[in-house]
PDB file of C-alpha atoms in Angstrom:
ATOM      1  CA  UNK A   1     104.090 113.556  71.979  1.00 45.00           C
ATOM      2  CA  UNK A   2     102.105 112.215  74.910  1.00 59.00           C
ATOM      3  CA  UNK A   3     103.829 113.212  78.460  1.00 62.00           C
ATOM      4  CA  UNK A   4     102.960 112.153  81.874  1.00 70.00           C
ATOM      5  CA  UNK A   5     101.551 114.602  84.443  1.00 75.00           C
ATOM      6  CA  UNK A   6     102.992 115.444  88.133  1.00 79.00           C
ATOM      7  CA  UNK A   7     100.102 113.569  89.465  1.00 80.00           C
ATOM      8  CA  UNK A   8     100.529 110.129  86.661  1.00 85.00           C
ATOM      9  CA  UNK A   9     104.652 110.278  87.501  1.00 85.00           C
ATOM     10  CA  UNK A  10     103.847 110.328  91.324  1.00 85.00           C
ATOM     11  CA  UNK A  11     101.310 107.431  91.140  1.00 87.00           C
ATOM     12  CA  UNK A  12     103.837 105.381  88.876  1.00 91.00           C
ATOM     13  CA  UNK A  13     106.521 105.959  91.373  1.00 91.00           C
ATOM     14  CA  UNK A  14     104.224 104.843  94.080  1.00 90.00           C
ATOM     15  CA  UNK A  15     103.499 101.327  92.080  1.00 93.00           C
ATOM     16  CA  UNK A  16     107.497 100.978  91.598  1.00 93.00           C
ATOM     17  CA  UNK A  17     108.185 101.311  94.972  1.00 91.00           C
ATOM     18  CA  UNK A  18     105.408  98.502  95.999  1.00 90.00           C
ATOM     19  CA  UNK A  19     107.197  96.362  93.350  1.00 93.00           C
ATOM     20  CA  UNK A  20     110.430  96.522  94.829  1.00 92.00           C
ATOM     21  CA  UNK A  21     108.937  95.796  98.148  1.00 89.00           C
ATOM     22  CA  UNK A  22     106.936  92.917  96.535  1.00 91.00           C
ATOM     23  CA  UNK A  23     109.708  91.676  94.767  1.00 93.00           C
ATOM     24  CA  UNK A  24     111.672  91.474  98.506  1.00 90.00           C
ATOM     25  CA  UNK A  25     108.589  90.108 100.085  1.00 88.00           C
ATOM     26  CA  UNK A  26     108.228  87.332  97.518  1.00 92.00           C
ATOM     27  CA  UNK A  27     111.908  86.444  97.796  1.00 92.00           C
ATOM     28  CA  UNK A  28     111.982  86.726 101.626  1.00 86.00           C
ATOM     29  CA  UNK A  29     108.577  84.472 101.691  1.00 87.00           C
ATOM     30  CA  UNK A  30     110.601  81.993  99.517  1.00 90.00           C
ATOM     31  CA  UNK A  31     113.595  81.825 101.603  1.00 87.00           C
ATOM     32  CA  UNK A  32     111.003  81.062 104.935  1.00 83.00           C
ATOM     33  CA  UNK A  33     108.998  78.254 103.422  1.00 84.00           C
ATOM     34  CA  UNK A  34     109.508  75.006 103.528  1.00 84.00           C
ATOM     35  CA  UNK A  35     106.746  73.566 101.198  1.00 85.00           C
ATOM     36  CA  UNK A  36     108.867  73.580  97.975  1.00 89.00           C
ATOM     37  CA  UNK A  37     105.789  74.112  95.223  1.00 87.00           C
ATOM     38  CA  UNK A  38     104.931  77.077  96.921  1.00 88.00           C
ATOM     39  CA  UNK A  39     108.711  78.417  97.439  1.00 90.00           C
ATOM     40  CA  UNK A  40     108.826  77.848  93.768  1.00 92.00           C
ATOM     41  CA  UNK A  41     105.523  80.427  93.449  1.00 91.00           C
ATOM     42  CA  UNK A  42     106.964  82.889  95.359  1.00 92.00           C
ATOM     43  CA  UNK A  43     110.493  82.953  93.921  1.00 95.00           C
ATOM     44  CA  UNK A  44     108.628  83.030  90.318  1.00 94.00           C
ATOM     45  CA  UNK A  45     106.511  86.209  91.576  1.00 94.00           C
ATOM     46  CA  UNK A  46     109.701  87.506  92.555  1.00 96.00           C
ATOM     47  CA  UNK A  47     111.248  87.089  89.505  1.00 97.00           C
ATOM     48  CA  UNK A  48     108.217  88.592  87.699  1.00 96.00           C
ATOM     49  CA  UNK A  49     108.510  91.478  90.253  1.00 96.00           C
ATOM     50  CA  UNK A  50     111.786  92.006  88.758  1.00 96.00           C
ATOM     51  CA  UNK A  51     110.993  92.234  85.261  1.00 98.00           C
ATOM     52  CA  UNK A  52     108.244  95.007  86.451  1.00 97.00           C
ATOM     53  CA  UNK A  53     110.520  97.439  88.043  1.00 96.00           C
ATOM     54  CA  UNK A  54     112.783  97.423  84.754  1.00 96.00           C
ATOM     55  CA  UNK A  55     109.673  97.517  82.653  1.00 97.00           C
ATOM     56  CA  UNK A  56     108.376 100.680  84.684  1.00 95.00           C
ATOM     57  CA  UNK A  57     111.803 102.261  85.237  1.00 94.00           C
ATOM     58  CA  UNK A  58     111.801 102.300  80.963  1.00 94.00           C
ATOM     59  CA  UNK A  59     108.437 103.642  81.231  1.00 93.00           C
ATOM     60  CA  UNK A  60     108.815 106.437  83.659  1.00 90.00           C
ATOM     61  CA  UNK A  61     112.636 107.141  82.368  1.00 89.00           C
ATOM     62  CA  UNK A  62     110.718 107.297  78.483  1.00 88.00           C
ATOM     63  CA  UNK A  63     108.765 110.030  79.555  1.00 84.00           C
ATOM     64  CA  UNK A  64     111.468 111.968  80.792  1.00 83.00           C
ATOM     65  CA  UNK A  65     110.669 111.489  84.634  1.00 81.00           C
ATOM     66  CA  UNK A  66     112.892 110.142  87.493  1.00 82.00           C
ATOM     67  CA  UNK A  67     112.100 107.188  89.298  1.00 82.00           C
ATOM     68  CA  UNK A  68     112.549 105.732  92.739  1.00 77.00           C
ATOM     69  CA  UNK A  69     115.774 102.822  93.291  1.00 79.00           C
ATOM     70  CA  UNK A  70     114.002 101.380  96.587  1.00 64.00           C
ATOM     71  CA  UNK A  71     111.262 100.289  98.309  1.00 51.00           C
ATOM     72  CA  UNK A  72     109.103 101.854 101.006  1.00 50.00           C
ATOM     73  CA  UNK A  73     109.925 101.652 104.975  1.00 50.00           C
ATOM     74  CA  UNK A  74     106.625 100.174 105.459  1.00 54.00           C
ATOM     75  CA  UNK A  75     107.561  97.265 102.896  1.00 48.00           C
ATOM     76  CA  UNK A  76     110.946  96.741 105.214  1.00 50.00           C
ATOM     77  CA  UNK A  77     108.795  96.470 108.195  1.00 51.00           C
ATOM     78  CA  UNK A  78     106.408  94.305 106.578  1.00 49.00           C
ATOM     79  CA  UNK A  79     109.258  91.767 105.723  1.00 45.00           C
ATOM     80  CA  UNK A  80     110.695  91.620 109.257  1.00 50.00           C
ATOM     81  CA  UNK A  81     106.677  91.151 110.432  1.00 50.00           C
ATOM     82  CA  UNK A  82     107.011  88.042 108.160  1.00 54.00           C
ATOM     83  CA  UNK A  83     110.168  86.458 109.751  1.00 52.00           C
ATOM     84  CA  UNK A  84     108.634  87.164 113.169  1.00 47.00           C
ATOM     85  CA  UNK A  85     105.230  85.268 111.871  1.00 51.00           C
ATOM     86  CA  UNK A  86     107.037  82.579 110.499  1.00 50.00           C
ATOM     87  CA  UNK A  87     109.167  81.678 113.110  1.00 48.00           C
ATOM     88  CA  UNK A  88     105.524  81.495 115.496  1.00 44.00           C
ATOM     89  CA  UNK A  89     103.083  80.598 112.872  1.00 51.00           C
ATOM     90  CA  UNK A  90     102.128  76.702 113.321  1.00 50.00           C
ATOM     91  CA  UNK A  91     100.960  76.534 109.820  1.00 60.00           C
ATOM     92  CA  UNK A  92     103.443  79.575 108.431  1.00 70.00           C
ATOM     93  CA  UNK A  93     103.183  78.345 104.875  1.00 76.00           C
ATOM     94  CA  UNK A  94      99.552  79.017 104.895  1.00 78.00           C
ATOM     95  CA  UNK A  95     100.217  82.298 106.842  1.00 78.00           C
ATOM     96  CA  UNK A  96     102.673  83.614 104.188  1.00 81.00           C
ATOM     97  CA  UNK A  97     100.612  82.855 101.408  1.00 84.00           C
ATOM     98  CA  UNK A  98      97.437  84.581 103.037  1.00 84.00           C
ATOM     99  CA  UNK A  99      99.665  87.718 103.263  1.00 83.00           C
ATOM    100  CA  UNK A 100     100.890  87.346  99.494  1.00 87.00           C
ATOM    101  CA  UNK A 101      97.409  86.801  98.605  1.00 89.00           C
ATOM    102  CA  UNK A 102      96.076  89.858 100.260  1.00 88.00           C
ATOM    103  CA  UNK A 103      99.075  91.833  98.713  1.00 89.00           C
ATOM    104  CA  UNK A 104      98.062  90.835  95.197  1.00 92.00           C
ATOM    105  CA  UNK A 105      94.750  91.749  95.581  1.00 93.00           C
ATOM    106  CA  UNK A 106      95.962  95.468  96.551  1.00 92.00           C
ATOM    107  CA  UNK A 107      98.527  95.490  93.980  1.00 93.00           C
ATOM    108  CA  UNK A 108      95.852  94.863  91.679  1.00 96.00           C
ATOM    109  CA  UNK A 109      93.409  97.539  93.045  1.00 95.00           C
ATOM    110  CA  UNK A 110      96.208 100.488  92.723  1.00 94.00           C
ATOM    111  CA  UNK A 111      97.004  99.504  89.137  1.00 96.00           C
ATOM    112  CA  UNK A 112      92.997 100.011  88.257  1.00 96.00           C
ATOM    113  CA  UNK A 113      93.337 103.254  90.477  1.00 94.00           C
ATOM    114  CA  UNK A 114      96.133 104.730  88.319  1.00 94.00           C
ATOM    115  CA  UNK A 115      94.377 103.224  85.334  1.00 95.00           C
ATOM    116  CA  UNK A 116      91.446 105.314  85.910  1.00 94.00           C
ATOM    117  CA  UNK A 117      94.037 108.539  85.016  1.00 90.00           C
ATOM    118  CA  UNK A 118      92.795 110.487  82.175  1.00 86.00           C
ATOM    119  CA  UNK A 119      95.254 110.772  79.238  1.00 83.00           C
ATOM    120  CA  UNK A 120      97.056 107.970  80.313  1.00 90.00           C
ATOM    121  CA  UNK A 121     100.263 107.417  77.621  1.00 91.00           C
ATOM    122  CA  UNK A 122      98.930 104.399  75.382  1.00 93.00           C
ATOM    123  CA  UNK A 123     102.427 102.849  76.149  1.00 94.00           C
ATOM    124  CA  UNK A 124     101.954 103.167  79.926  1.00 95.00           C
ATOM    125  CA  UNK A 125      98.007 101.705  79.166  1.00 96.00           C
ATOM    126  CA  UNK A 126      99.609  98.727  77.709  1.00 97.00           C
ATOM    127  CA  UNK A 127     102.033  98.035  80.469  1.00 97.00           C
ATOM    128  CA  UNK A 128     100.157  98.469  83.361  1.00 98.00           C
ATOM    129  CA  UNK A 129      97.035  96.543  81.585  1.00 98.00           C
ATOM    130  CA  UNK A 130      99.859  93.795  80.802  1.00 98.00           C
ATOM    131  CA  UNK A 131     101.212  93.451  84.478  1.00 98.00           C
ATOM    132  CA  UNK A 132      97.636  93.603  85.979  1.00 97.00           C
ATOM    133  CA  UNK A 133      97.285  90.115  83.946  1.00 97.00           C
ATOM    134  CA  UNK A 134     100.175  88.749  84.991  1.00 96.00           C
ATOM    135  CA  UNK A 135      99.708  89.241  88.547  1.00 96.00           C
ATOM    136  CA  UNK A 136      95.402  88.081  88.179  1.00 95.00           C
ATOM    137  CA  UNK A 137      97.046  85.092  86.716  1.00 93.00           C
ATOM    138  CA  UNK A 138      99.522  84.326  89.395  1.00 90.00           C
ATOM    139  CA  UNK A 139      96.518  85.151  91.943  1.00 91.00           C
ATOM    140  CA  UNK A 140      94.352  82.696  90.218  1.00 89.00           C
ATOM    141  CA  UNK A 141      96.911  79.733  90.056  1.00 85.00           C
ATOM    142  CA  UNK A 142      97.872  80.204  93.762  1.00 82.00           C
ATOM    143  CA  UNK A 143      93.443  80.672  94.920  1.00 82.00           C
ATOM    144  CA  UNK A 144      93.028  77.132  92.919  1.00 76.00           C
ATOM    145  CA  UNK A 145      96.129  75.461  95.711  1.00 66.00           C
ATOM    146  CA  UNK A 146      94.968  77.624  98.601  1.00 65.00           C
ATOM    147  CA  UNK A 147      93.093  75.024 100.324  1.00 57.00           C
ATOM    148  CA  UNK A 148      95.504  72.285  99.898  1.00 55.00           C
ATOM    149  CA  UNK A 149      97.558  70.516 102.911  1.00 51.00           C
ATOM    150  CA  UNK A 150     100.750  72.121 101.921  1.00 47.00           C
ATOM    151  CA  UNK A 151     102.739  69.707 104.303  1.00 45.00           C
ATOM    152  CA  UNK A 152     101.681  66.781 102.175  1.00 43.00           C
ATOM    153  CA  UNK A 153     103.301  68.118  99.230  1.00 44.00           C
TER     154      UNK A 153
END
């Protein structure tokens, strides 16, 4: 049977923690967004992250490792910053979108970094590759409409 090394366990838990942060962050962005189509996109990403959390927890647990049950303090601070920014930004929908795009790009890089690990179990490779593809697809969708005037939608 394949098993996790301590390094892989830490890296997967780091992705899990950031996925909790992303779920909460997308939910917060949806709450703060007055543009319905963009709020829907944020809500869909929050639902994706909720599913990712459950998948990651099952994967980590399958190899006898413990997993984190919450996000990070940095994520909490970031969501507070998003609230403040939405209050003072003239175009807060675009500001939230820019932040979401930045976060998605960072997430993709973190997944790629874990996938560089040697001897990853096949199930972990399949899970991370699938989640990466979903993040990339969502990012491509939103990048396609990024330059639209959201206030007219």
